[in-house]
CSV table of C-alpha atoms in Angstrom, one decimal:
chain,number,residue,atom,x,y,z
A,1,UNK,CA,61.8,127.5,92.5
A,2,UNK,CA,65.6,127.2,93.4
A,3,UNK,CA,65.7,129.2,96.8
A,4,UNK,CA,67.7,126.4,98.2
A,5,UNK,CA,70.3,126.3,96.1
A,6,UNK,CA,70.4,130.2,95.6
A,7,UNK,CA,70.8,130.2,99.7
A,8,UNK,CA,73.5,127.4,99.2
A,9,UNK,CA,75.5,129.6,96.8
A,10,UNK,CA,75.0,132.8,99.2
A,11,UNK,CA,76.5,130.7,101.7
A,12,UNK,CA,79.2,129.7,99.3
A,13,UNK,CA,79.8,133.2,98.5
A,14,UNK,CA,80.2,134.3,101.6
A,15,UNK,CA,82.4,131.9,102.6
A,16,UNK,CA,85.2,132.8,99.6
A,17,UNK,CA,88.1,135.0,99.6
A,18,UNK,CA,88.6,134.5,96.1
A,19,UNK,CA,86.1,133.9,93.7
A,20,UNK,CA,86.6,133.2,89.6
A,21,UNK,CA,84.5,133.5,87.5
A,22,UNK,CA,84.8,131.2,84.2
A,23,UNK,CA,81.8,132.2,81.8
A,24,UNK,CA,80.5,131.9,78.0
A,25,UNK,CA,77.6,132.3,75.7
A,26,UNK,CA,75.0,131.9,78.4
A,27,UNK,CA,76.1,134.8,79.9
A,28,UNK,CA,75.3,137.5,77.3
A,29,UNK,CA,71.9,135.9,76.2
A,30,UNK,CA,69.8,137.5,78.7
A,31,UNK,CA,71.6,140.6,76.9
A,32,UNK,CA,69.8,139.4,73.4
A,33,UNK,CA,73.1,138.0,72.2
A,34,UNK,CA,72.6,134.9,70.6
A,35,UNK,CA,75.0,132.2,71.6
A,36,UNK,CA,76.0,129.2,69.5
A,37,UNK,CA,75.1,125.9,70.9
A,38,UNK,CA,71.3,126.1,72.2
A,39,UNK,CA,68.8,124.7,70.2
A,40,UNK,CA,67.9,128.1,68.3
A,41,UNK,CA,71.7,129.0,68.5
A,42,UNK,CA,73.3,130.6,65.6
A,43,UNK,CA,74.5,126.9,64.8
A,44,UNK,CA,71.6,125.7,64.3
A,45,UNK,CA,70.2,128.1,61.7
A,46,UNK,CA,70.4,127.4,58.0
A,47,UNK,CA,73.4,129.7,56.0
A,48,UNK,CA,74.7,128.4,53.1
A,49,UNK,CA,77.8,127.6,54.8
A,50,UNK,CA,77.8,126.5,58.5
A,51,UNK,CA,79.1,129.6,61.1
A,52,UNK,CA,81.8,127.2,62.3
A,53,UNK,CA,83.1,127.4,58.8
A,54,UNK,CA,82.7,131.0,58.7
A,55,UNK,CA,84.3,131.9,61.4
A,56,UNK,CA,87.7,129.7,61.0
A,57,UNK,CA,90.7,131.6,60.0
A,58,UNK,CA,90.9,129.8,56.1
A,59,UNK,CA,87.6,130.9,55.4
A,60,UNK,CA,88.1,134.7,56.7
A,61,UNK,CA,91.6,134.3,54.3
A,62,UNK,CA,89.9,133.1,51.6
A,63,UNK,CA,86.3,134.5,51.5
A,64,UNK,CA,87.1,137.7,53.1
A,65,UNK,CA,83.5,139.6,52.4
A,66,UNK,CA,81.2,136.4,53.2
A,67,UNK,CA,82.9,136.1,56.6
A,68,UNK,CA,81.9,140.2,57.3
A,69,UNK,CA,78.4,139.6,56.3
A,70,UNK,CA,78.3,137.4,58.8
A,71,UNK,CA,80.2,139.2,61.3
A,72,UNK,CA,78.8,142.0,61.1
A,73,UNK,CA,75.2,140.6,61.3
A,74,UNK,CA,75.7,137.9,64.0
A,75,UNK,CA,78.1,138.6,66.1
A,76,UNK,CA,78.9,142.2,66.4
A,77,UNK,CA,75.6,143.5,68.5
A,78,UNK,CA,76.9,146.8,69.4
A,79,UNK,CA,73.9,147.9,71.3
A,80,UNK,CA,73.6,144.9,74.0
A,81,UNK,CA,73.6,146.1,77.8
A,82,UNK,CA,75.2,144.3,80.4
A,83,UNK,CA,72.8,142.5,82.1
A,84,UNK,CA,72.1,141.4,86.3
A,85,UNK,CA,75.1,139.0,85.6
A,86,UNK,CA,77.5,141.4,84.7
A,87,UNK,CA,76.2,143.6,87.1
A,88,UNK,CA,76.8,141.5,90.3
A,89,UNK,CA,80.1,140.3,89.0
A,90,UNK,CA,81.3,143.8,89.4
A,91,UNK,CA,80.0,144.1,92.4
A,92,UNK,CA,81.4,141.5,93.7
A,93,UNK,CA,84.6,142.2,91.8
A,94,UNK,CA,84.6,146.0,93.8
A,95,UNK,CA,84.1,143.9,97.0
A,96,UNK,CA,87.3,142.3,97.2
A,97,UNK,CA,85.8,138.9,96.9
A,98,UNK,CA,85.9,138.2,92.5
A,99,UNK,CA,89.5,138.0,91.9
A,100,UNK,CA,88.9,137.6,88.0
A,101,UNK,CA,86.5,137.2,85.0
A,102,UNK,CA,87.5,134.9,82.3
A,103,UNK,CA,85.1,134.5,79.4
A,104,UNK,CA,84.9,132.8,76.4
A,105,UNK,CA,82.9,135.9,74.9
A,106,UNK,CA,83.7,139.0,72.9
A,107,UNK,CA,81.4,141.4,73.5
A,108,UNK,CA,83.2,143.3,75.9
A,109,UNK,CA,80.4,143.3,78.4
A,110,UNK,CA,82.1,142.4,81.4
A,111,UNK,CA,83.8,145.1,81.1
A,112,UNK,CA,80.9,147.9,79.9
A,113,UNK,CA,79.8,146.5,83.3
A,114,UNK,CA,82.8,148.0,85.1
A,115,UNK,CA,84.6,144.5,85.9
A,116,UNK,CA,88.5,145.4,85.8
A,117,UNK,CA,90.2,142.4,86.0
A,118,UNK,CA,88.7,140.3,82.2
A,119,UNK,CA,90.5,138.0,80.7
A,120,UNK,CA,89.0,137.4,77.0
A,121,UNK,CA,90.2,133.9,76.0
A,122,UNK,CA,88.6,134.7,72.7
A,123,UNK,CA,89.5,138.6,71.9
A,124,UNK,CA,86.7,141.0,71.8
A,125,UNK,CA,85.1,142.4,68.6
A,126,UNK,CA,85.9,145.6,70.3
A,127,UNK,CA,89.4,145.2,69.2
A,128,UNK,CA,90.3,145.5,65.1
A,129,UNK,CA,93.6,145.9,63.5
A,130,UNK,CA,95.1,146.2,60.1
A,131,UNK,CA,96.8,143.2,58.8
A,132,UNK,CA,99.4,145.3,57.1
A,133,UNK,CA,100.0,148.4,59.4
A,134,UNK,CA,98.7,147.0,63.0
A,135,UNK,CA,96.8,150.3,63.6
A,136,UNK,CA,93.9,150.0,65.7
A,137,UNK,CA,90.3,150.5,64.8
A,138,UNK,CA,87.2,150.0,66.9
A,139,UNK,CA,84.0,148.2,66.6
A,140,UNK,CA,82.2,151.3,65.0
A,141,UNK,CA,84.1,151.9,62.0
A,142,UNK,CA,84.4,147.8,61.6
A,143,UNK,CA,80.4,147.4,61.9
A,144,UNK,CA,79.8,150.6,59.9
A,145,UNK,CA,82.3,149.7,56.9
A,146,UNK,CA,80.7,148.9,53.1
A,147,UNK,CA,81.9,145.1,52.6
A,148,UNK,CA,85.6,144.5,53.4
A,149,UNK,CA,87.1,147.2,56.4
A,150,UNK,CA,90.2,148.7,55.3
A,151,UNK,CA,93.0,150.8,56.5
A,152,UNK,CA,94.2,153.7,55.5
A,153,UNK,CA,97.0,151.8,54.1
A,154,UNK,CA,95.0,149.7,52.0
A,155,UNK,CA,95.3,146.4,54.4
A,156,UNK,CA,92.1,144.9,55.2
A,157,UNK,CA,91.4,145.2,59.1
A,158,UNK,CA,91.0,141.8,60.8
A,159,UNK,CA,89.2,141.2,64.4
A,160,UNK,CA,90.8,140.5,67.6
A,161,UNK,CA,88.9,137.6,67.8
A,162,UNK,CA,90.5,134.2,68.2
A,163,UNK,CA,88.8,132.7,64.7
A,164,UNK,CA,88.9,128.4,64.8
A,165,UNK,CA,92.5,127.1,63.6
A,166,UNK,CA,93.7,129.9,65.5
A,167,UNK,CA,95.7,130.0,69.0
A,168,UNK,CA,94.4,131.5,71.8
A,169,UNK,CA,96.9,134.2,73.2
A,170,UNK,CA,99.5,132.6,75.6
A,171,UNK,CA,99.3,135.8,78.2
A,172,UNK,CA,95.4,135.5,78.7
A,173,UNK,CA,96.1,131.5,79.1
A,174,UNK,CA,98.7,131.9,81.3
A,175,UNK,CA,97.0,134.4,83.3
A,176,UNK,CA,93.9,132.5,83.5
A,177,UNK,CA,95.2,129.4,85.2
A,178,UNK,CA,96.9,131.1,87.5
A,179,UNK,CA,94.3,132.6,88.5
A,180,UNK,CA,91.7,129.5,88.9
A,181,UNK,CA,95.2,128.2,90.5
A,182,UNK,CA,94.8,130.6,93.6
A,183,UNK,CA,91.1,130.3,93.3
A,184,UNK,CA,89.3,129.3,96.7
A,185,UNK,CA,85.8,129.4,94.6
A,186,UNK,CA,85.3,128.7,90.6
A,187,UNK,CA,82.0,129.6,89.6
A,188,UNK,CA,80.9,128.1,85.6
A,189,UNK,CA,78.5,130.0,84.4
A,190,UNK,CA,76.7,130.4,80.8
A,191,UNK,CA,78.6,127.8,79.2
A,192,UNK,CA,78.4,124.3,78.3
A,193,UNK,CA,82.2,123.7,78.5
A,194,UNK,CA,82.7,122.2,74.5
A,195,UNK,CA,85.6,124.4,73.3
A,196,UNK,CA,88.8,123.2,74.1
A,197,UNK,CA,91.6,124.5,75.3
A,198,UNK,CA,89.5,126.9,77.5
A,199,UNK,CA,86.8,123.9,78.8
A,200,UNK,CA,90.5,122.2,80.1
A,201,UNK,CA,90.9,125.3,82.1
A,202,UNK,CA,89.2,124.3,85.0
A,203,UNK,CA,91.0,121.4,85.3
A,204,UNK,CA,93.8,123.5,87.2
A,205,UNK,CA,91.1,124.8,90.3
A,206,UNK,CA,92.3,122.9,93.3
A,207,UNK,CA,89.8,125.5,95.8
A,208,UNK,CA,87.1,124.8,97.9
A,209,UNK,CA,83.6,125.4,96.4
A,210,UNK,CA,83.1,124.8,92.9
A,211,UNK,CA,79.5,126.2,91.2
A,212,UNK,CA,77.8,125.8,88.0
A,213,UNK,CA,75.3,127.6,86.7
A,214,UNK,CA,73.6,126.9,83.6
A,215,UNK,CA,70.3,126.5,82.0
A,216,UNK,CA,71.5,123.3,80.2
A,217,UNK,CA,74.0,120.4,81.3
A,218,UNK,CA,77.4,120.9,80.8
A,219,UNK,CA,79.1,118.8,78.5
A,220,UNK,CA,82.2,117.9,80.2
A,221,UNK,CA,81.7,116.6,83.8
A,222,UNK,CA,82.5,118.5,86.7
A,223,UNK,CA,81.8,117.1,90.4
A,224,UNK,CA,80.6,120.8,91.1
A,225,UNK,CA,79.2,121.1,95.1
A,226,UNK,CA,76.2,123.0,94.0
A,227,UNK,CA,74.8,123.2,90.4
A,228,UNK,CA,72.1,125.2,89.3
A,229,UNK,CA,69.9,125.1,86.3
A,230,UNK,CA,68.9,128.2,85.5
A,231,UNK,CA,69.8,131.6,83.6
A,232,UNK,CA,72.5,133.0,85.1
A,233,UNK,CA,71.1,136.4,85.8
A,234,UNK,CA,68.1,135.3,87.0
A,235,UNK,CA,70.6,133.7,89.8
A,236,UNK,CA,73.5,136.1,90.4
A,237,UNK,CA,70.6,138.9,91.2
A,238,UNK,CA,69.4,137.6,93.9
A,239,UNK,CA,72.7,136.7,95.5
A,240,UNK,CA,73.8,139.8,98.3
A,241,UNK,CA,76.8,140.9,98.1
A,242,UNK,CA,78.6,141.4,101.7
A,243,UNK,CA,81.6,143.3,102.6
């Protein structure tokens, strides 16, 4: 169906030194992760309040046990695999030719995928902390927690997970312009570039070749060389990766 444009991004590929890869939602659904914005997204689905509300950093302050009933049962999907995507970004990644990931998601699949250099603009759930102590707890004792985590200390245990009204982390920023910077190749994949600051991002990639893959049109214009509509998996498999 698209073996044209698949042999137009081998060709790409092959040509770059160093790819990055800027991803989101999109990239996790062929993982059964539900992502946000499609039309049976968690966004669309009726909850008595909507998920952008539950998900914002007053809410979690205020309503504490609603926000980790959601949580819990929408976003932390402890047993997803990484799927072909993930796959061939590490391989592409042990190639020398994928310089970095950056992903809008916090599943921590990119890196359950073996993919080294991640940077997570919105935290991972695998990541917990205690608001009073700052001791570290993982996804397992969050996900398996009656109502409310808490520490050992008595502080509730909030998620490294940049909630709305909340700033991303100036490192992973930092890091991840750079790195579309000194990019010769900026693949977009999985996302329909709506959340700002990270959709900006790409403003910054000066390179060469400059891909999107996606099942939908993105939102924010891009004068991308090749674009292809289609899940990204279903793509990045069939792409060979040469040394």
């Amino acid at each position: 169906m698209y073996e044209k444009k698949i042999g137009e991004l081998q060709r790409i590929i092959d040509d770059s030194k160093r790819i990055v890869f800027f991803g989101g939602a999109g990239v996790s659904t062929e993982s059964n992760i539900p992502d946000f914005r499609s039309a049976d997204g968690i966004y669309h689905q009726e909850y008595k309040y909507s998920p952008e509300e539950v998900v914002s950093h007053s809410f979690f302050m205020k309503y504490p046990e609603t926000f980790y009933e959601f949580y819990k049962e929408k976003m932390m999907i402890l047993d997803a695999k990484p799927n072909a995507a993930h796959m061939k970004l590490e391989e592409l990644e042990r190639a020398g030719k994928l310089k970095a990931v950056i992903t809008q998601n916090i599943d921590g699949l990119h890196q359950a995928a073996g993919s080294k250099e991640v940077y997570e603009l919105h935290g991972s759930i695998h990541r917990n902390y205690c608001m009073k102590c700052d001791r570290f707890y993982d996804a397992d004792y969050v996900k398996s927690s009656e109502g409310i985590p808490k520490c050992e200390c008595g502080g509730i245990v909030k998620p490294d997970v940049v909630l709305y009204e909340e700033s991303l982390d100036a490192a992973t920023i930092q890091k991840s312009i750079q790195a579309i910077e000194e990019a010769d190749t900026l693949i977009i994949g999985g996302t329909s570039l709506v959340v700002y600051p990270a959709a900006g991002f790409i403003d910054y990639f000066k390179g060469k070749h400059l891909v999107v893959i996606n099942k939908s049109e993105t939102a924010k214009a891009v004068r991308a060389e090749l674009s292809i509509s289609a899940p990204i998996g279903q793509v990045l498999k069939q792409i060979e990766v040469k040394i």
